CSV table of C-alpha atoms and ligand atoms in Angstrom, one decimal:
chain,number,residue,atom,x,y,z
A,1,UNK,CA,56.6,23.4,15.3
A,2,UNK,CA,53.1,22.1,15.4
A,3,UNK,CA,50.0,24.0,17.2
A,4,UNK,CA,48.4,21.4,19.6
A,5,UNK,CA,45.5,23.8,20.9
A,6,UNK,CA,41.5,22.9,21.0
A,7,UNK,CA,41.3,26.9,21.7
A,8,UNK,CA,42.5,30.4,20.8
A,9,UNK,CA,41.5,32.2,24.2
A,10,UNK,CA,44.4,34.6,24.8
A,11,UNK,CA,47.8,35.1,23.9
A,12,UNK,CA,48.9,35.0,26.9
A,13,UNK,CA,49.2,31.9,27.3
A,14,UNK,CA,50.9,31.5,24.1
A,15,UNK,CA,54.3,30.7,23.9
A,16,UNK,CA,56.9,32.8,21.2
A,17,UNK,CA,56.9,29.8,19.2
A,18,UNK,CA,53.3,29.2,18.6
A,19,UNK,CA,53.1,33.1,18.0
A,20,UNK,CA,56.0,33.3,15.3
A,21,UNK,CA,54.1,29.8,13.7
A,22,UNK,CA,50.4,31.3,13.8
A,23,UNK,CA,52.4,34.5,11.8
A,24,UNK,CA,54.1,32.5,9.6
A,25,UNK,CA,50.8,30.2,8.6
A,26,UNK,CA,48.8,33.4,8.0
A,27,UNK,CA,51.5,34.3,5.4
A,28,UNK,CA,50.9,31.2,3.8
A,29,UNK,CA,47.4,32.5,3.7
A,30,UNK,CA,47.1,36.0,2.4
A,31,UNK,CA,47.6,34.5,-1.4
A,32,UNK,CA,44.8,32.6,-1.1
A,33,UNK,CA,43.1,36.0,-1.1
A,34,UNK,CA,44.6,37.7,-4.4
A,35,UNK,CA,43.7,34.2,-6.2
A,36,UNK,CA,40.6,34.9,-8.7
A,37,UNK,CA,39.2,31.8,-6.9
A,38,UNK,CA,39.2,33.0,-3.4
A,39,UNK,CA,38.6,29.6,-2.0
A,40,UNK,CA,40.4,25.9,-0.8
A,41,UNK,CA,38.7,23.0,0.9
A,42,UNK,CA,40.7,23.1,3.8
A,43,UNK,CA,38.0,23.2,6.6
A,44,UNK,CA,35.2,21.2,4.2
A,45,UNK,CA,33.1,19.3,6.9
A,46,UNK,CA,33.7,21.6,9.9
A,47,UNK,CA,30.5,23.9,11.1
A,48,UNK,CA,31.5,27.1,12.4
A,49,UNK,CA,29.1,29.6,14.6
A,50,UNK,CA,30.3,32.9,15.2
A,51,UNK,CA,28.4,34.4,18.2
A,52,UNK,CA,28.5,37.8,19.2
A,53,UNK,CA,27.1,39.1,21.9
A,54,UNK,CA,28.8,42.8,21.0
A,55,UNK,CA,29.0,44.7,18.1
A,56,UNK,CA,31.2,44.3,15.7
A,57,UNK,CA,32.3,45.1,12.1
A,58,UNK,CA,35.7,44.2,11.2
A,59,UNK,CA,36.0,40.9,13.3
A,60,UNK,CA,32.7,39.4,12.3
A,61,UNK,CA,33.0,39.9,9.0
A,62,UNK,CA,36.5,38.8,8.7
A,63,UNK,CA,36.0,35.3,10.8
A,64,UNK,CA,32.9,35.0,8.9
A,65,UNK,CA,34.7,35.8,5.2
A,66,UNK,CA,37.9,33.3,6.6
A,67,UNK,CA,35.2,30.5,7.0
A,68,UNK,CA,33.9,30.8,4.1
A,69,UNK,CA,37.3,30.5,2.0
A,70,UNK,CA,37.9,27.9,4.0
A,71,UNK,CA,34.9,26.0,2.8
A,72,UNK,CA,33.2,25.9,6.2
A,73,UNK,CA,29.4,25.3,7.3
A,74,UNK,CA,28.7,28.8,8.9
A,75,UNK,CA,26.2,30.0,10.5
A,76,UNK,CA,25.9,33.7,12.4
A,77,UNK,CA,24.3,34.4,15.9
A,78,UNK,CA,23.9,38.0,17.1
A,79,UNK,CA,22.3,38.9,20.5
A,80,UNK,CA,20.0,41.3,19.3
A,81,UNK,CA,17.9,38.9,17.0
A,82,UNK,CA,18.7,35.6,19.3
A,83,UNK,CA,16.5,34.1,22.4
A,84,UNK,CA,18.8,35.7,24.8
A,85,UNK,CA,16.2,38.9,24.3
A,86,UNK,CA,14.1,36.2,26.1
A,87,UNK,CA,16.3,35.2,29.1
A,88,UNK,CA,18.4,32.5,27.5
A,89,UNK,CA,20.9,31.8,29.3
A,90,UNK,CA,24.7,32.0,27.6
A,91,UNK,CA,25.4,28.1,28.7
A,92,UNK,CA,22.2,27.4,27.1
A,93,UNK,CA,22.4,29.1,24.1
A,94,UNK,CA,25.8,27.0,23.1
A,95,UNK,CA,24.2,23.7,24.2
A,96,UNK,CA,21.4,24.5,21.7
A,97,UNK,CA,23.9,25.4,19.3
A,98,UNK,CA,26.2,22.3,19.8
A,99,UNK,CA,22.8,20.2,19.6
A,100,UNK,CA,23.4,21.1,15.8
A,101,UNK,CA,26.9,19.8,16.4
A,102,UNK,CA,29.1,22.9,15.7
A,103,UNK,CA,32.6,22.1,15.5
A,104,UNK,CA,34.1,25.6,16.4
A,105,UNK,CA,32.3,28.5,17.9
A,106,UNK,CA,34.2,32.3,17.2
A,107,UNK,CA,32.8,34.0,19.7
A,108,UNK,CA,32.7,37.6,21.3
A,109,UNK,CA,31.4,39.0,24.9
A,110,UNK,CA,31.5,41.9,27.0
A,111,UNK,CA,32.6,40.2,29.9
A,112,UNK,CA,36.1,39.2,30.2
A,113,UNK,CA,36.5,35.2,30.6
A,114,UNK,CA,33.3,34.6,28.8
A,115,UNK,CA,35.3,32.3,26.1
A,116,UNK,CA,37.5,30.4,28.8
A,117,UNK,CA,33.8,29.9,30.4
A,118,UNK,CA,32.8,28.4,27.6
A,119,UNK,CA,35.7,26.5,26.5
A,120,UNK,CA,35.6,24.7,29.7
A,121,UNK,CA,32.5,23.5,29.4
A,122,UNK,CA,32.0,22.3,25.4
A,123,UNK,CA,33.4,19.7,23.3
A,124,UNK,CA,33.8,22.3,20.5
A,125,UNK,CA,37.1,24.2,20.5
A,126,UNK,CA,36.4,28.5,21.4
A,127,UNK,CA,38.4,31.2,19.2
A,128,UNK,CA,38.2,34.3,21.5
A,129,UNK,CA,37.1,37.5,19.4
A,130,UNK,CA,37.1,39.8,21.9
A,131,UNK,CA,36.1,39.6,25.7
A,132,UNK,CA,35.1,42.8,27.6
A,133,UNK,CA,38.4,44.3,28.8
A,134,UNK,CA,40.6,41.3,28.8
A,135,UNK,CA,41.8,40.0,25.3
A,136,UNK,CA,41.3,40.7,21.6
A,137,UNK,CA,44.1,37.8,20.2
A,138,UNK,CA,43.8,37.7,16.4
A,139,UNK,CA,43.8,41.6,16.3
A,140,UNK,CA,46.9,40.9,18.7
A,141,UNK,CA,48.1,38.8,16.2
A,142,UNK,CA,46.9,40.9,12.9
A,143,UNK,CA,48.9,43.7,14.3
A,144,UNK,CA,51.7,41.5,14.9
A,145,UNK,CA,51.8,40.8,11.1
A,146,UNK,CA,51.2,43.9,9.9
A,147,UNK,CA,54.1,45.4,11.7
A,148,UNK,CA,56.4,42.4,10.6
A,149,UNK,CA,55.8,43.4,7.2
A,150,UNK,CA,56.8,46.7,7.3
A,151,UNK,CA,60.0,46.2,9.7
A,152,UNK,CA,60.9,42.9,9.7
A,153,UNK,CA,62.0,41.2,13.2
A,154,UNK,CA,60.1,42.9,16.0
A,155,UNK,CA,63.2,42.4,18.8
A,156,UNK,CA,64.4,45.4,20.0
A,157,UNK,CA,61.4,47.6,17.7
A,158,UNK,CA,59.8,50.0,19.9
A,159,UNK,CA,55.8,50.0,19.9
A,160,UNK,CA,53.9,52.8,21.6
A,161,UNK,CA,50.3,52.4,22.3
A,162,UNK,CA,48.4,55.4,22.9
A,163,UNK,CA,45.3,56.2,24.1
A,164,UNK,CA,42.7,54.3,26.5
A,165,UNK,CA,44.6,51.3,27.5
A,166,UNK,CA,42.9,50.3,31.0
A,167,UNK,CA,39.7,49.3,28.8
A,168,UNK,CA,41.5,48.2,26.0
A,169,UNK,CA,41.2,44.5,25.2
A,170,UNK,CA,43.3,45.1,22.0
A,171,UNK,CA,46.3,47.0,24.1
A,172,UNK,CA,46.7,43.6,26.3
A,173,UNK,CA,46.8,41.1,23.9
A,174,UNK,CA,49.2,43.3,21.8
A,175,UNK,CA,51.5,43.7,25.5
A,176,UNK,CA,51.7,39.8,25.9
A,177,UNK,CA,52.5,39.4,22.3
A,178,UNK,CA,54.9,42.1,21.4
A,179,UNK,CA,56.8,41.6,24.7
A,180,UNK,CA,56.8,37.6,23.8
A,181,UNK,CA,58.5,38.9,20.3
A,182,UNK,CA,61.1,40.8,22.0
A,183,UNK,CA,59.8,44.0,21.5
A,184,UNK,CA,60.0,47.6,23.5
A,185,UNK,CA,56.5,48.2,24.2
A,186,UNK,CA,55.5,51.9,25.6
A,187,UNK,CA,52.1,52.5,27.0
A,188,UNK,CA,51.1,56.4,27.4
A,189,UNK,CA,48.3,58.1,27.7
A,190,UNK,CA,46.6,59.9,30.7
A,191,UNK,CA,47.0,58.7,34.2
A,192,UNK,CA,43.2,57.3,34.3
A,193,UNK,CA,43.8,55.2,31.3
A,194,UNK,CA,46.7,53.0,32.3
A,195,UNK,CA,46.3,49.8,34.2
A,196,UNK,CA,47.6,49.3,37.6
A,197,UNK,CA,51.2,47.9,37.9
A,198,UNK,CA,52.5,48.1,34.2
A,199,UNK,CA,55.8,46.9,35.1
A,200,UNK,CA,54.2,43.6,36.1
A,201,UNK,CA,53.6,43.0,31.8
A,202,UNK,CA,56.5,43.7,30.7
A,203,UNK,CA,56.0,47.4,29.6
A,204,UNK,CA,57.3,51.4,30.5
A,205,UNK,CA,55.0,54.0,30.7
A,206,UNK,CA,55.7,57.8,29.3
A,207,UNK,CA,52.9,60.3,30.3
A,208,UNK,CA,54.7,62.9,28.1
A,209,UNK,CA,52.9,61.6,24.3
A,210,UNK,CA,55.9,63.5,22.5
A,211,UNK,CA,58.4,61.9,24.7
A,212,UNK,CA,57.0,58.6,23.9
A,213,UNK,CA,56.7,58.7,20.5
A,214,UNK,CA,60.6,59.9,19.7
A,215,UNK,CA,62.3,57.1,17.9
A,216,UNK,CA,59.4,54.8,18.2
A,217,UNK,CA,58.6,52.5,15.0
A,218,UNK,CA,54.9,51.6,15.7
A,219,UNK,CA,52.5,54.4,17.2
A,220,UNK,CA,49.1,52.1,17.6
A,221,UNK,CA,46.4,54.7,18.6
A,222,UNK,CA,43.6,53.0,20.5
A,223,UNK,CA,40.3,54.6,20.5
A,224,UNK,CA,38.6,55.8,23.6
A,225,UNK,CA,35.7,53.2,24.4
A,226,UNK,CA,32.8,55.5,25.8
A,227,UNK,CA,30.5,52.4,26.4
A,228,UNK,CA,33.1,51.0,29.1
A,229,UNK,CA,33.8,53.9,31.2
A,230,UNK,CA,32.7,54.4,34.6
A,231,UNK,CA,32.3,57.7,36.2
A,232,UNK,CA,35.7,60.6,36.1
A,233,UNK,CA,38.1,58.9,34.5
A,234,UNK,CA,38.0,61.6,31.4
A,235,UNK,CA,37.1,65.0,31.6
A,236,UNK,CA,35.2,65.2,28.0
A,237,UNK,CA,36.6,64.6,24.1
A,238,UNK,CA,37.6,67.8,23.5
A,239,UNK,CA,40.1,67.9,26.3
A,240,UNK,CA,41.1,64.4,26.0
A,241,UNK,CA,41.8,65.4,21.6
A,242,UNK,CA,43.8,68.5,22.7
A,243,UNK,CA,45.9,66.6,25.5
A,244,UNK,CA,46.6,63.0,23.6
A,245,UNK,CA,45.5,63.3,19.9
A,246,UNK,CA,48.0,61.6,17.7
A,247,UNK,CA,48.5,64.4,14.7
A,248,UNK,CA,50.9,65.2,11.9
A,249,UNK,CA,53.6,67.1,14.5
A,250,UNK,CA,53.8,63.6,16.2
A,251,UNK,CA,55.1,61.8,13.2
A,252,UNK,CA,57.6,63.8,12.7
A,253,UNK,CA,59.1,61.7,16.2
A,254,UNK,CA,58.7,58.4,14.4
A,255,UNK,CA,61.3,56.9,13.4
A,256,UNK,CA,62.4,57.0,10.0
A,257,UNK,CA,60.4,53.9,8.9
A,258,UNK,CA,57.6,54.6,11.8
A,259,UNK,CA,54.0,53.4,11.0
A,260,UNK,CA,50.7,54.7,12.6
A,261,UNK,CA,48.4,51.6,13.8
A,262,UNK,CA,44.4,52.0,14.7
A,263,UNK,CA,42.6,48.4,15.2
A,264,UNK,CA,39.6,50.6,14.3
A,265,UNK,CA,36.8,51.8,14.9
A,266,UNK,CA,38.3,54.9,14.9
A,267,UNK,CA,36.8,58.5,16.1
A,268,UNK,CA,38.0,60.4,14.1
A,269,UNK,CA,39.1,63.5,15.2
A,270,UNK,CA,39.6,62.3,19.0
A,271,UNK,CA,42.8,59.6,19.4
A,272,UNK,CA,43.7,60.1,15.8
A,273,UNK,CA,43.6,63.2,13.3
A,274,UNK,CA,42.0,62.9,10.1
A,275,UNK,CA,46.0,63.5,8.4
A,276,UNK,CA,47.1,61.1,10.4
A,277,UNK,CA,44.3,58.1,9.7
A,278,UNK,CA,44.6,58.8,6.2
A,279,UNK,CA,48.2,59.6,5.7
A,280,UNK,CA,51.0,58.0,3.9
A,281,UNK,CA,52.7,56.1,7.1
A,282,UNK,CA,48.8,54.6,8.1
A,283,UNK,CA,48.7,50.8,7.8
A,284,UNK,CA,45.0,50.8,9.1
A,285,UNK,CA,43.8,49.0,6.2
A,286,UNK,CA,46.3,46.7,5.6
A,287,UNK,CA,45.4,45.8,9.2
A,288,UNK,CA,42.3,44.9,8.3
A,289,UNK,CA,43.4,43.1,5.0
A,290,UNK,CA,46.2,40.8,7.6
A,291,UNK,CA,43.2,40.3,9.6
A,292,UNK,CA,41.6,37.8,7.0
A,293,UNK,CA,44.8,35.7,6.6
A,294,UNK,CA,45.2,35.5,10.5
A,295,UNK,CA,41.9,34.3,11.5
A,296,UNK,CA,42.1,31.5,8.3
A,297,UNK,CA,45.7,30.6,9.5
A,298,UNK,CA,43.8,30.3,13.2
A,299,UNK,CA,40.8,28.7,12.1
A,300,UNK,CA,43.2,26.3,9.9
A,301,UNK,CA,45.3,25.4,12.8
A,302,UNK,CA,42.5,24.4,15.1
A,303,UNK,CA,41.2,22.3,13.0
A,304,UNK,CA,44.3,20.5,12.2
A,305,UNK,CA,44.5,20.4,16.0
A,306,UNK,CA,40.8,18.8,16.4
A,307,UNK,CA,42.2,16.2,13.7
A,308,UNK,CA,45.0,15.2,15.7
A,309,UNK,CA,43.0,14.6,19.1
A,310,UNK,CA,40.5,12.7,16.9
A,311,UNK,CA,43.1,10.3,15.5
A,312,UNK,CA,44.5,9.8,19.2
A,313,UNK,CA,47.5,11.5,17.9
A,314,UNK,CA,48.0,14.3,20.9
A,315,UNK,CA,46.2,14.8,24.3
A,316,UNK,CA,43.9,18.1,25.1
A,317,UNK,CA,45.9,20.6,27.3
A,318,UNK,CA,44.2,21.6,30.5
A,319,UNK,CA,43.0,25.0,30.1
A,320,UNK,CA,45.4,28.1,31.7
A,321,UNK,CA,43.7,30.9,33.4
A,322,UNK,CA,45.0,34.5,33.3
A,323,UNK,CA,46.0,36.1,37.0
A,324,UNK,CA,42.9,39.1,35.4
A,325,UNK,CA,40.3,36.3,34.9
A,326,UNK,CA,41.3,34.3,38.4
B,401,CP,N1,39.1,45.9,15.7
B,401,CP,C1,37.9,45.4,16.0
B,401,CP,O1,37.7,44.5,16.9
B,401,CP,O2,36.9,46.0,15.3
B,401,CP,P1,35.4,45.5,15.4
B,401,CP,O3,34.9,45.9,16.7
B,401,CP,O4,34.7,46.2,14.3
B,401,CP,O5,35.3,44.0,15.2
């Protein structure tokens, strides 16, 4: 199995295969991280920009720290201190970048399709960190890890995502993935918060939270993103933490070897109790810690992948577009 991609846009796209290999390369990768040298040579030579146009904590700094142990160039744009606070346009922005020839560009935007946008229009190859409400992949697939290592095979394990899934980039890229792996993925939270036609990805829906969680092996709690609701859709946080708050008399639903998921940043309090976040079945952290090893196993990938077209070896794919981005 080889992974003949320029980009990393969505999972969707993605076939099982190329899933189960970009799992199996980050394994390869999360020594590299325990060495007392934390670093190999693999991407010497390649310049990578990450450019986000959102905040971010975990993401940047873990695409930022994977270039780095790769032995990339990197460099770091943020809106907030860029000439976009002067009118620059996105297009623009990436052609000035490229001018510097960048060889990959991580990038994150609140508008969905931003890094197919981009991807169609650049010779450099786009890893997607996040776009508005669409796709979040590597946390897809950093969640994808983290529950391999605690249950093995993912067919037939039953995932429940809670919480504020209509907004959720995270929730979509962990449907197409987990559903691609063969696993029973349960959405619930309150009518507002689940997309239109469920069914059509692959996925049940359970507005009863206790209901939902009996037998499940993976509760993944997703925060409720204030900054991307419109108008009625909640009727405040207090109401939405008695009604849906995953707490301690949940777990006792889970099955045996259950494990609490939160791709973070978590309000504590609201989606998730403080117990729960911090208690012995929370894999939060080690969420983070597989996040590392993903985005080098992605970033490694694509470049092998740039190698190969160089070298005449394969042909670029055209591009395929989500039925949400069309
Ligand atoms: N999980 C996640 O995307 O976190 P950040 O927004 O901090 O990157």
């Amino acid at each position: 199995m080889s992974f003949d991609r320029m980009h990393l846009l969505d999972l969707e796209s993605l076939s099982r295969e190329e899933i189960i290999h970009i799992l199996d390369t980050a394994e390869s990768f999360r020594e590299i991280s325990e060495r007392e040298i934390k670093k190999v040579p693999t991407l010497r030579g390649f310049t990578v920009v990450n450019l986000f146009f959102e905040d971010s904590t975990r993401t940047r700094i873990s695409f930022e720290l994977a270039e780095k142990r790769l032995s990339a160039d990197v460099v770091n744009f943020s809106k907030s201190t860029s000439s976009v606070q002067k009118g620059e346009s996105l297009l623009d922005t990436v052609e000035n970048l490229l001018a510097m020839k960048m060889d990959i560009i991580v990038m994150r935007h609140g508008a969905s399709g931003a890094p197919h946008y981009l991807a169609e229009r650049v010779p450099a190859s786009v890893v997607n960190a996040g776009d508005g409400k669409h796709e979040h992949p590597t946390q897809g697939l950093l969640d994808m890890l983290t529950m391999r290592h605690h249950l093995g095979d993912l067919s037939g394990r039953k995932v429940v995502i809670v919480g504020d899934i209509l907004h959720s980039r995270v929730a979509r890229s962990n449907i197409h993935g987990l559903t691609k792996l063969g696993a029973e993925v349960v959405l619930s939270g309150p009518p507002t918060f689940i997309p239109p036609k469920p069914e059509s990805l692959g996925v049940s829906v359970d507005y009863d939270i206790g209901r939902a969680l009996k037998g499940a092996h993976v509760v993944n709690v997703l925060r409720v993103q204030k900054e991307r609701q419109e108008g009625g859709l909640m009727p405040s946080m207090r109401a939405y933490a008695r009604d849906w708050q995953v707490g301690l008399k949940h777990l006792e639903l889970l099955a045996p070897d259950g494990i609490v998921m939160h791709p973070g940043p978590m309000n504590r309090g609201v989606e998730i109790a403080q117990e729960v976040a911090d208690g012995p079945r929370s894999v939060i952290l080690e969420q983070v810690t597989n996040g590392l090893a993903v985005r080098m196993a992605v970033l490694y990938l694509l470049s092998e992948a740039r190698k190969k077209l160089e070298r005449g070896e394969i042909e670029e794919k055209p591009l395929e577009k989500s039925e949400v981005l069309a």
